[in-house]
Amino acid sequence: MREFHYRIGWRVYGHRPGFHRSAGAGPGIEFHGHAALFDLPDARKLDLHATLRDPFGLWQVRVHRQRASIPVILLADLSASMGALTGGAASKMRVLADFTASLAYSAHRTGDAFGFIGCDEVMRDDYRLPFTRVRGAGIALAEKLRALQPSGRTAGALLDAAVALTERRSLVFLASDFHFPLVLLEQVLHALARHEVVPVVIWDKAELQPVTRFGLASIRDSETGGRRTLLLRKKLRERINEAYAARRAALSAAFIQHAVRPVYFSGDFDEDQMTAHFHGALAPTA
Amino acid sequence: MNVEFAEPWAFVLLPLALLPLLVRGPAINYPWLALLPRDWVSEALAWALRLAAAAAIAGAVVGLAEPYRAEVSVERIGQGAHVVLLLDRSRSMDQSFGASPGTHVLDGRRESKNSVARRLLAEFAASREQDLFGMLVFSTFPLPILDFTQKQEVIQAAIAAGGIGRGLADTDVGRGLEAALSYFEDLPYTGSRIILLVSDGGAHIDPETRQRIQNLLRRYRVALYWIYIRSFRSPGLLQGEAATAGTADSVPEHFLHRFFLGMGTPYRAYEAENPEALRRAIEDVGGLENFPIAITDVLPRRDFAGFCYVAALAFAIVLLIARFLEIRRWA
């Protein structure tokens, strides 16, 4: 498990010291402006040049901006679709667990509080982590996630969780396979408009790459239980790939409408890809 | 055609055929079906397979119920002569067949008169398909074998059936003829009537019987054809026609021949060793005038369970192929 580095694009309004730039004054390196010594009686910060320039001859002190911490929260989709096709080498729940552990560790290293809300049809109390700065919280949670065989029939509680996040402006990771209607996605993104949202799209490569053998496959929807029989052949495989490409395009379009840039994983979780998303010149997006 | 069922209780099992439509087998858990493109080929195939499974079960159940068509009588219009085959089954017929006088005694290839007679009858019957054949054999007593029928298999089987074992003791041509004539009793006259006597003819008939036979032949308007099977060292029939008067008392077949000739009813004699004779006999019968007759034909009971099982098996094989094509792991 390695750390990845994230950053945010706004000034935090918060007084808890941390890594991120804030709007509040305080001990820091970033210069904000000058104030009269009477207003900010800290003689260590006297600025003689500024005092000389002051037309009223008042003693001037330098005011700096404090760096602050932010809450980082992971909204995770725990519906049954996340657990289907677990035969794959990189199943989605494993990627989610890896990501959770890495994010919790990264948040701790960055000095931010980390919270987790697991959602299927309801917000799962047993998969909920209130904001915490405890160092090992993510590891325990990741272990729990690894053992979980999700069974929720929808991911509808994502909207409840999004609505419930009325606290301070946060960095919100939205981890899911996004196998739910775009309408729900619109609602969730709308509810999260106040926060900085990073959708993490987790797909299992196996989903779009069925066996290359010609044959009949009887498949069941992991969430609705609906049945289908597919005559797997070259043409159908191509159409499945096309369907996934079209889905990815539709998701990207929805994200762009909400000024959100997604991260796609269709294999193992990769910390460097996350870092590149925040710090890279142009992280690979759709 | 009415289909009936021998074991109708088996239909209790018929609802089992709905199982493939109601119960779904194991399946691959797929995240989200809505994402997969709709594929009508797959969907049609899936339905076809489910229907095949239902049909296989239904076929087996219907097979268990044993459908059959009961025996039915069918009226058919036939045209042909009524022929009664009258076969001599006396012991003398077991003796060897004398092809012609003067053949060497130790010629090993000689067959018995009985088998020659059967072969001739079989050939005759086979070449006269539209005729109705009855059959009886006679020895001391006549043995009716077959009522009039047009079915070749039955006729051929009846002819072949008597080829086993040895002949019986005596020869009573008179009784045999009377029994053959009784076949025509109460039978409406719809075509030529023939009694085809196959015999070596070694028997006398007493005058009373002779008179009765003559009367009945006239009354029923029956022609008598005699295929004469010559015994070894027998003088034969025709070459001695002039001499019949002299030998009638000492040679029984000459006596019989003379009696038949003198009856005044249609009579023909053929000698078996001549292959032409049989052809002529067949032609002679063919030249006779026949009227259409209504024949009541009995179609035997027919079982359909086999078809049901075959159909069920065919559907099951389709399912088996699908089973081999089945993919149980997505990736």
XYZ file of C-alpha atoms in Angstrom:
617
model
C 0.000 0.000 0.000
C 1.398 3.288 -1.062
C 0.363 6.869 -0.643
C -0.980 8.994 -3.461
C -1.051 12.752 -3.475
C -4.140 14.793 -3.934
C -4.803 18.498 -3.924
C -7.803 20.710 -4.152
C -8.609 23.740 -6.182
C -10.194 25.967 -3.599
C -9.170 27.788 -0.429
C -10.329 26.030 2.649
C -12.351 27.859 5.213
C -11.190 26.052 8.252
C -9.040 26.603 11.249
C -7.630 23.137 11.672
C -4.064 23.257 10.456
C -3.287 21.043 7.594
C -1.866 20.680 4.135
C -4.244 22.668 2.002
C -4.306 26.359 1.281
C -6.884 28.155 3.324
C -8.502 31.540 3.273
C -7.849 32.156 6.946
C -4.908 34.069 8.363
C -2.537 32.395 10.728
C 0.910 30.973 10.999
C 2.092 30.076 7.582
C 4.467 30.877 4.801
C 2.048 32.233 2.282
C 1.982 36.028 2.432
C -1.436 37.560 2.698
C -0.944 41.250 3.414
C -0.107 43.733 6.125
C -1.895 44.739 9.267
C -1.276 47.306 11.933
C 0.620 46.098 14.957
C -2.299 47.237 17.055
C -4.575 44.871 15.213
C -2.157 41.966 15.214
C 0.138 42.411 18.127
C 2.919 40.065 17.103
C 6.227 41.888 17.151
C 8.027 38.955 15.555
C 6.270 39.732 12.314
C 7.185 43.402 12.130
C 7.890 44.458 8.555
C 10.213 47.497 8.613
C 9.973 48.215 4.888
C 6.233 48.253 5.040
C 6.329 50.454 8.145
C 8.527 52.980 6.375
C 6.211 53.031 3.403
C 3.109 53.502 5.504
C 1.825 57.064 5.088
C 0.410 57.114 8.586
C 3.582 55.842 10.169
C 1.935 52.947 11.856
C 3.873 49.821 12.672
C 3.103 47.205 10.129
C 3.220 43.448 10.632
C 3.045 40.753 7.975
C -0.030 38.615 7.844
C 0.317 35.045 6.543
C -2.199 32.439 5.524
C -2.501 29.312 7.456
C -2.639 25.959 5.734
C -5.690 23.916 6.736
C -6.934 20.375 6.601
C -10.031 19.192 4.800
C -12.359 16.299 5.275
C -11.849 13.534 2.700
C -14.777 11.183 2.277
C -15.241 8.104 0.171
C -18.758 7.308 -0.989
C -18.602 3.683 -2.024
C -21.149 1.739 -4.036
C -21.669 -1.618 -2.284
C -24.443 -2.906 -4.538
C -24.324 -6.443 -5.860
C -22.931 -5.396 -9.222
C -19.661 -4.579 -7.459
C -19.342 -8.193 -6.409
C -20.321 -9.949 -9.620
C -17.772 -11.891 -11.676
C -15.500 -12.260 -8.682
C -13.653 -14.897 -10.630
C -11.804 -12.098 -12.352
C -8.232 -11.410 -11.337
C -8.995 -7.844 -10.352
C -12.474 -7.913 -9.017
C -14.099 -4.614 -8.328
C -14.395 -5.118 -4.585
C -10.687 -5.812 -4.373
C -9.907 -2.638 -6.279
C -12.286 -0.749 -3.996
C -10.616 -2.184 -0.893
C -7.152 -1.307 -2.185
C -8.315 2.164 -3.008
C -9.937 2.599 0.414
C -6.790 1.545 2.228
C -4.625 3.768 0.070
C -6.924 6.750 0.405
C -7.165 6.402 4.181
C -3.408 6.193 4.410
C -2.943 9.140 2.062
C -5.449 11.237 4.018
C -3.653 10.446 7.216
C -0.300 11.316 5.670
C -1.736 14.569 4.320
C -3.247 15.377 7.681
C -6.844 15.200 6.657
C -9.777 13.475 8.258
C -11.020 10.410 6.409
C -14.593 9.195 6.307
C -16.334 6.348 4.499
C -19.950 5.706 3.658
C -20.862 2.387 2.066
C -24.152 2.458 0.189
C -26.402 -0.075 -1.413
C -30.140 0.289 -1.050
C -29.463 1.957 2.291
C -26.486 3.645 3.827
C -24.774 0.714 5.466
C -24.115 1.435 9.126
C -21.676 -1.448 9.304
C -19.682 0.055 6.460
C -19.616 3.600 7.686
C -16.603 5.369 9.077
C -17.179 8.798 10.611
C -14.459 11.355 9.959
C -11.415 10.177 11.776
C -7.719 10.785 11.916
C -6.985 7.356 13.356
C -4.095 5.952 11.483
C -5.159 2.348 10.938
C -8.839 2.944 10.349
C -8.521 2.423 6.608
C -6.733 -0.893 6.944
C -9.451 -2.443 9.068
C -12.096 -1.099 6.715
C -10.301 -2.455 3.662
C -10.132 -5.902 5.260
C -13.860 -5.789 5.868
C -14.479 -4.764 2.283
C -12.322 -7.552 0.949
C -14.445 -10.093 2.785
C -17.737 -8.577 1.701
C -19.902 -10.238 -0.918
C -22.175 -7.337 -1.760
C -25.832 -8.133 -2.254
C -27.623 -4.801 -2.503
C -30.133 -4.574 -5.298
C -29.501 -0.903 -6.064
C -27.011 1.821 -5.255
C -29.790 4.281 -4.502
C -28.422 5.244 -1.080
C -25.576 7.055 -2.806
C -28.044 9.884 -3.230
C -28.974 9.788 0.470
C -25.317 9.908 1.409
C -24.667 12.771 -0.999
C -27.567 14.733 0.443
C -26.385 13.984 3.990
C -22.949 15.478 3.291
C -23.924 18.990 4.265
C -20.961 19.481 6.525
C -17.911 21.404 5.433
C -16.814 21.468 1.881
C -14.985 18.210 1.338
C -13.042 16.232 -1.146
C -15.502 13.501 -2.114
C -14.407 10.338 -3.865
C -17.330 8.554 -5.521
C -16.236 4.976 -6.080
C -18.528 2.739 -8.054
C -18.847 0.790 -11.264
C -21.588 3.306 -12.101
C -23.833 0.483 -13.228
C -26.938 2.441 -12.380
C -29.162 4.764 -14.374
C -27.652 8.064 -15.462
C -30.580 9.803 -13.796
C -29.313 8.687 -10.399
C -25.811 9.833 -11.333
C -27.162 13.269 -12.245
C -28.946 13.529 -8.915
C -25.904 12.438 -6.934
C -23.594 14.853 -8.744
C -26.129 17.598 -8.253
C -26.322 16.911 -4.540
C -22.538 16.937 -4.314
C -22.179 20.149 -6.275
C -20.782 21.977 -3.247
C -17.918 19.542 -2.818
C -14.991 18.658 -4.951
C -15.951 15.323 -6.452
C -13.657 12.732 -7.957
C -15.602 9.848 -9.512
C -13.586 6.648 -9.436
C -15.002 4.326 -12.066
C -14.081 0.744 -11.244
C -14.673 -1.784 -13.971
C -13.586 -5.369 -14.116
C -11.899 -6.083 -17.407
C -13.644 -9.435 -17.439
C -17.000 -7.700 -17.748
C -16.352 -6.653 -21.292
C -14.112 -9.521 -22.267
C -16.046 -12.795 -22.121
C -14.362 -16.073 -22.966
C -13.373 -16.330 -26.590
C -15.017 -19.734 -26.960
C -18.130 -19.971 -29.101
C -21.058 -21.081 -27.008
C -24.137 -20.386 -25.000
C -23.937 -18.445 -21.777
C -26.841 -18.140 -19.404
C -26.408 -14.988 -17.365
C -28.290 -13.359 -14.517
C -28.349 -9.746 -13.506
C -26.634 -9.555 -10.140
C -29.029 -6.909 -8.892
C -32.429 -7.460 -10.521
C -32.078 -11.201 -11.049
C -33.226 -10.821 -14.665
C -32.124 -13.596 -16.984
C -30.645 -13.674 -20.437
C -29.065 -16.254 -22.648
C -26.313 -15.123 -24.954
C -24.943 -16.912 -27.950
C -21.393 -15.722 -27.510
C -19.750 -15.188 -30.844
C -17.366 -12.771 -32.430
C -20.016 -10.277 -33.449
C -21.625 -10.197 -30.028
C -18.250 -9.722 -28.340
C -17.638 -6.718 -30.526
C -21.054 -5.351 -29.653
C -20.359 -5.796 -25.942
C -17.141 -3.850 -26.315
C -18.986 -1.170 -28.225
C -21.643 -1.030 -25.511
C -19.001 -0.477 -22.852
C -17.304 2.205 -24.916
C -20.650 3.927 -25.375
C -21.311 3.673 -21.644
C -17.966 5.219 -20.873
C -18.687 8.065 -23.256
C -22.088 8.651 -21.682
C -20.580 8.680 -18.182
C -17.859 11.096 -19.229
C -20.429 13.404 -20.761
C -22.407 13.395 -17.533
C -19.296 14.112 -15.484
C -18.211 16.974 -17.737
C -21.608 18.599 -17.303
C -20.874 18.792 -13.596
C -17.289 19.909 -14.100
C -15.992 16.701 -12.680
C -13.063 14.681 -13.952
C -13.321 10.912 -13.441
C -10.628 8.307 -12.905
C -11.132 4.993 -14.652
C -9.824 1.714 -13.322
C -10.331 -1.453 -15.294
C -7.582 -3.446 -13.709
C -5.668 -3.168 -10.472
C -5.791 -0.015 -8.410
C -2.823 2.213 -9.178
C -1.714 4.941 -6.758
C 0.370 6.633 -9.423
C -2.651 6.986 -11.643
C -4.449 8.744 -8.769
C -1.508 11.068 -8.184
C -1.346 11.799 -11.890
C -5.013 12.654 -11.823
C -4.376 15.439 -9.320
C -0.912 16.561 -10.278
C -0.341 15.390 -13.811
C -0.513 17.862 -16.643
C -3.217 15.910 -18.360
C -4.275 12.796 -16.619
C -5.808 10.263 -18.965
C -9.505 10.834 -19.034
C -12.131 9.971 -21.513
C -58.275 -41.511 -37.452
C -58.928 -41.671 -33.756
C -55.957 -41.759 -31.483
C -56.547 -43.385 -28.150
C -54.298 -43.813 -25.179
C -53.562 -47.077 -23.466
C -52.188 -45.471 -20.299
C -53.992 -42.133 -20.001
C -52.904 -41.752 -16.362
C -49.472 -40.778 -17.672
C -50.908 -37.394 -18.579
C -50.747 -36.597 -14.900
C -47.064 -36.045 -15.597
C -47.713 -33.623 -18.438
C -47.408 -30.484 -16.270
C -43.761 -31.442 -15.908
C -43.353 -30.112 -19.433
C -43.850 -26.623 -18.007
C -40.765 -27.006 -15.845
C -38.288 -25.754 -18.450
C -40.459 -22.673 -18.949
C -40.775 -21.920 -15.238
C -37.557 -23.051 -13.628
C -34.288 -21.490 -14.606
C -31.015 -23.271 -14.183
C -27.770 -21.883 -12.832
C -26.402 -18.781 -14.480
C -23.383 -16.542 -14.543
C -23.776 -13.578 -12.244
C -23.343 -10.533 -14.421
C -23.070 -7.005 -13.004
C -25.568 -5.208 -15.134
C -27.611 -6.721 -17.919
C -28.966 -3.365 -19.036
C -25.526 -2.623 -20.377
C -25.398 -5.632 -22.677
C -26.755 -5.125 -26.169
C -29.965 -6.901 -27.005
C -29.339 -9.779 -29.343
C -32.382 -11.279 -30.986
C -30.452 -14.321 -32.228
C -29.587 -15.231 -28.668
C -33.084 -14.555 -27.460
C -34.702 -16.662 -30.167
C -32.255 -19.450 -29.439
C -32.956 -19.278 -25.722
C -36.667 -19.612 -26.342
C -36.155 -22.404 -28.838
C -34.096 -24.336 -26.306
C -36.679 -23.893 -23.576
C -39.421 -25.040 -25.910
C -37.273 -27.988 -26.976
C -36.869 -28.974 -23.346
C -40.618 -28.711 -22.815
C -41.242 -30.703 -25.985
C -38.808 -33.409 -24.928
C -40.621 -33.872 -21.631
C -44.016 -33.689 -23.285
C -42.931 -36.207 -25.917
C -41.769 -38.649 -23.280
C -44.994 -38.214 -21.311
C -47.183 -38.742 -24.373
C -45.040 -41.765 -25.200
C -45.696 -43.134 -21.732
C -49.417 -42.699 -22.345
C -48.982 -45.061 -25.303
C -51.071 -43.498 -28.017
C -52.432 -45.900 -30.602
C -54.917 -46.057 -33.397
C -57.276 -48.938 -32.748
C -57.915 -51.650 -35.330
C -60.222 -50.266 -38.010
C -62.053 -51.772 -40.957
C -61.633 -50.003 -44.262
C -63.740 -50.604 -47.359
C -61.646 -50.906 -50.447
C -62.573 -51.581 -54.020
C -60.590 -54.382 -55.461
C -60.654 -56.226 -58.718
C -59.511 -59.741 -59.298
C -60.309 -63.368 -59.318
C -61.067 -65.480 -56.303
C -58.447 -68.146 -56.180
C -58.418 -71.008 -53.736
C -55.033 -72.642 -53.490
C -55.518 -76.294 -52.738
C -52.270 -77.943 -51.819
C -51.725 -81.621 -51.463
C -50.006 -82.336 -48.160
C -49.965 -86.115 -48.294
C -46.863 -88.155 -47.666
C -46.427 -88.883 -51.311
C -45.626 -85.201 -51.780
C -42.492 -85.648 -49.677
C -41.067 -87.938 -52.283
C -38.763 -86.630 -54.900
C -39.893 -84.748 -57.906
C -39.455 -86.473 -61.219
C -38.501 -83.861 -63.704
C -39.216 -86.075 -66.640
C -39.322 -89.782 -67.249
C -35.889 -91.175 -67.705
C -33.987 -88.902 -65.347
C -31.337 -90.858 -63.559
C -32.340 -92.366 -60.240
C -29.215 -91.239 -58.418
C -29.506 -87.609 -59.396
C -28.902 -86.004 -55.993
C -30.264 -82.581 -56.766
C -33.860 -83.670 -56.895
C -36.129 -81.751 -54.531
C -39.314 -83.022 -52.975
C -42.606 -82.522 -54.737
C -43.833 -80.558 -51.749
C -41.173 -77.893 -52.057
C -41.697 -77.686 -55.814
C -45.385 -77.184 -55.197
C -44.805 -74.418 -52.684
C -42.345 -72.659 -54.925
C -44.834 -72.718 -57.765
C -47.659 -71.484 -55.572
C -45.523 -68.691 -54.183
C -44.555 -67.560 -57.663
C -48.113 -67.761 -58.814
C -49.474 -65.780 -55.897
C -46.719 -63.198 -56.188
C -47.518 -62.519 -59.819
C -51.256 -62.138 -59.228
C -51.345 -59.291 -56.773
C -54.834 -58.057 -57.470
C -56.456 -61.454 -56.925
C -57.963 -62.681 -53.713
C -56.378 -65.835 -52.446
C -57.687 -68.421 -50.061
C -55.697 -71.445 -49.121
C -56.152 -74.863 -47.722
C -54.129 -78.020 -47.649
C -55.533 -81.485 -47.689
C -54.471 -84.925 -46.881
C -56.818 -87.321 -45.193
C -58.806 -84.286 -44.189
C -58.782 -80.808 -45.609
C -57.141 -78.131 -43.398
C -58.379 -74.620 -44.109
C -55.502 -72.188 -43.700
C -56.456 -68.861 -45.116
C -59.664 -67.070 -45.969
C -59.757 -64.854 -49.035
C -57.298 -62.048 -48.728
C -55.303 -59.768 -50.945
C -52.382 -59.310 -48.614
C -49.320 -60.789 -50.175
C -47.367 -61.158 -46.939
C -50.107 -63.268 -45.448
C -50.436 -65.382 -48.544
C -46.718 -65.947 -48.878
C -46.431 -66.728 -45.186
C -49.274 -69.233 -45.448
C -47.636 -70.910 -48.411
C -44.286 -71.064 -46.694
C -45.721 -72.195 -43.371
C -46.422 -75.768 -44.411
C -42.904 -76.447 -45.555
C -41.903 -77.866 -42.218
C -42.061 -81.504 -41.249
C -43.354 -84.475 -43.091
C -46.601 -84.938 -44.889
C -49.628 -86.715 -43.505
C -50.794 -90.165 -44.266
C -53.361 -90.258 -46.980
C -54.632 -88.368 -49.978
C -58.296 -87.571 -50.345
C -58.645 -85.223 -53.285
C -62.435 -85.429 -53.145
C -62.734 -84.047 -49.659
C -60.128 -81.428 -50.421
C -62.065 -80.227 -53.426
C -65.278 -80.154 -51.488
C -63.685 -78.078 -48.775
C -62.213 -75.723 -51.373
C -65.615 -75.377 -52.957
C -67.133 -74.506 -49.607
C -65.061 -71.288 -49.762
C -67.442 -70.052 -52.441
C -70.557 -70.811 -50.478
C -72.627 -67.658 -50.006
C -69.958 -65.620 -51.759
C -71.437 -63.143 -54.272
C -70.165 -63.751 -57.749
C -67.909 -60.799 -58.455
C -65.165 -62.342 -60.503
C -63.751 -65.483 -61.863
C -63.400 -68.302 -59.414
C -60.560 -70.682 -59.565
C -59.478 -73.641 -57.536
C -55.780 -74.139 -58.078
C -55.070 -77.715 -57.210
C -51.439 -78.557 -56.681
C -51.066 -82.261 -56.323
C -49.402 -85.377 -57.546
C -52.910 -86.587 -57.868
C -52.508 -90.152 -56.731
C -56.057 -90.840 -55.539
C -59.340 -92.205 -56.608
C -62.643 -90.499 -55.902
C -65.770 -92.462 -55.308
C -68.676 -91.828 -57.701
C -70.904 -90.104 -55.150
C -68.248 -87.540 -54.322
C -67.484 -87.086 -57.979
C -71.075 -86.216 -58.607
C -71.141 -83.724 -55.724
C -67.962 -82.046 -56.887
C -69.279 -81.762 -60.383
C -72.520 -80.225 -59.161
C -70.797 -77.723 -56.891
C -68.313 -76.665 -59.555
C -71.231 -75.944 -61.819
C -73.283 -74.203 -59.222
C -70.507 -71.948 -58.044
C -69.130 -71.552 -61.547
C -65.626 -72.448 -60.495
C -62.799 -73.271 -62.846
C -60.394 -75.954 -61.821
C -56.702 -75.592 -62.572
C -54.509 -78.490 -61.780
C -50.774 -78.026 -61.505
C -49.597 -81.570 -61.743
C -46.466 -82.460 -59.827
C -45.034 -85.454 -61.450
C -43.762 -88.287 -59.273
C -40.533 -89.955 -60.152
C -41.140 -92.415 -62.917
C -44.731 -91.380 -63.311
C -45.896 -91.354 -66.904
C -47.170 -87.802 -66.745
C -50.502 -86.397 -67.780
C -50.684 -84.964 -71.176
C -48.568 -87.030 -73.372
C -50.812 -89.971 -72.633
C -54.054 -88.230 -73.302
C -54.997 -90.723 -75.915
C -54.093 -93.558 -73.666
C -56.046 -92.332 -70.664
C -58.881 -94.612 -71.316
C -56.609 -97.571 -71.048
C -54.593 -96.556 -68.043
C -57.286 -94.816 -66.042
C -57.819 -97.634 -63.688
C -54.151 -98.368 -63.053
C -52.708 -94.816 -62.951
C -54.635 -92.677 -60.448
C -53.607 -89.298 -61.953
C -54.913 -90.404 -65.323
C -58.164 -91.334 -63.705
C -58.415 -87.914 -62.079
C -57.480 -86.141 -65.270
C -60.107 -87.983 -67.160
C -62.712 -87.225 -64.546
C -61.887 -83.501 -64.580
C -61.980 -83.404 -68.363
C -65.300 -85.072 -68.403
C -67.013 -82.771 -65.944
C -67.933 -80.164 -68.486
C -66.738 -77.287 -66.326
C -63.646 -75.204 -67.176
C -60.581 -77.261 -66.459
C -56.946 -76.858 -67.262
C -53.968 -78.963 -66.366
C -50.339 -77.853 -66.235
C -47.269 -79.895 -65.701
C -44.876 -78.539 -63.176
C -41.568 -79.442 -64.756
C -42.257 -77.148 -67.639
C -41.418 -73.531 -66.715
C -43.750 -72.404 -69.440
C -46.634 -74.104 -67.661
C -46.603 -71.773 -64.721
C -46.406 -68.712 -66.967
C -49.336 -70.011 -68.938
C -51.314 -70.606 -65.764
C -50.656 -67.042 -64.668
C -51.649 -65.710 -68.071
C -54.771 -67.811 -68.146
C -55.935 -66.405 -64.854
C -55.065 -62.913 -66.114
C -57.278 -63.376 -69.147
C -60.351 -64.027 -67.052
C -63.025 -61.434 -66.632
C -63.323 -59.766 -63.267
C -65.659 -57.259 -61.696
C -64.808 -54.759 -59.040
C -65.455 -56.024 -55.568
C -65.715 -54.310 -52.242
C -63.187 -55.694 -49.832
C -63.335 -55.026 -46.152
C -59.781 -54.570 -45.159
C -58.783 -54.563 -41.531
C -55.989 -52.142 -40.680
C -54.248 -53.432 -37.594
C -53.800 -51.438 -34.425
C -50.942 -49.013 -34.752
C -48.755 -47.824 -31.904
C -47.486 -44.247 -31.886
C -45.457 -44.384 -28.685
C -42.327 -45.010 -30.746
C -42.776 -41.772 -32.672
C -43.197 -39.895 -29.398
C -40.038 -41.367 -27.970
C -38.105 -40.620 -31.145
C -39.319 -37.017 -31.064
C -38.412 -36.723 -27.397
C -34.997 -38.161 -28.142
C -34.466 -35.726 -31.002
C -35.283 -32.779 -28.747
C -33.085 -34.202 -26.037
C -30.200 -34.454 -28.488
C -30.707 -30.792 -29.380
C -30.493 -29.993 -25.680
C -27.425 -32.158 -25.327
C -25.682 -30.212 -28.089
C -26.633 -26.980 -26.345
C -25.256 -28.441 -23.151
C -21.901 -29.039 -24.787
C -21.923 -25.480 -26.082
C -22.693 -24.098 -22.665
C -20.254 -21.617 -21.155
C -20.263 -21.696 -17.388
C -17.590 -19.142 -16.715
C -17.755 -15.671 -18.141
C -14.013 -15.154 -18.285
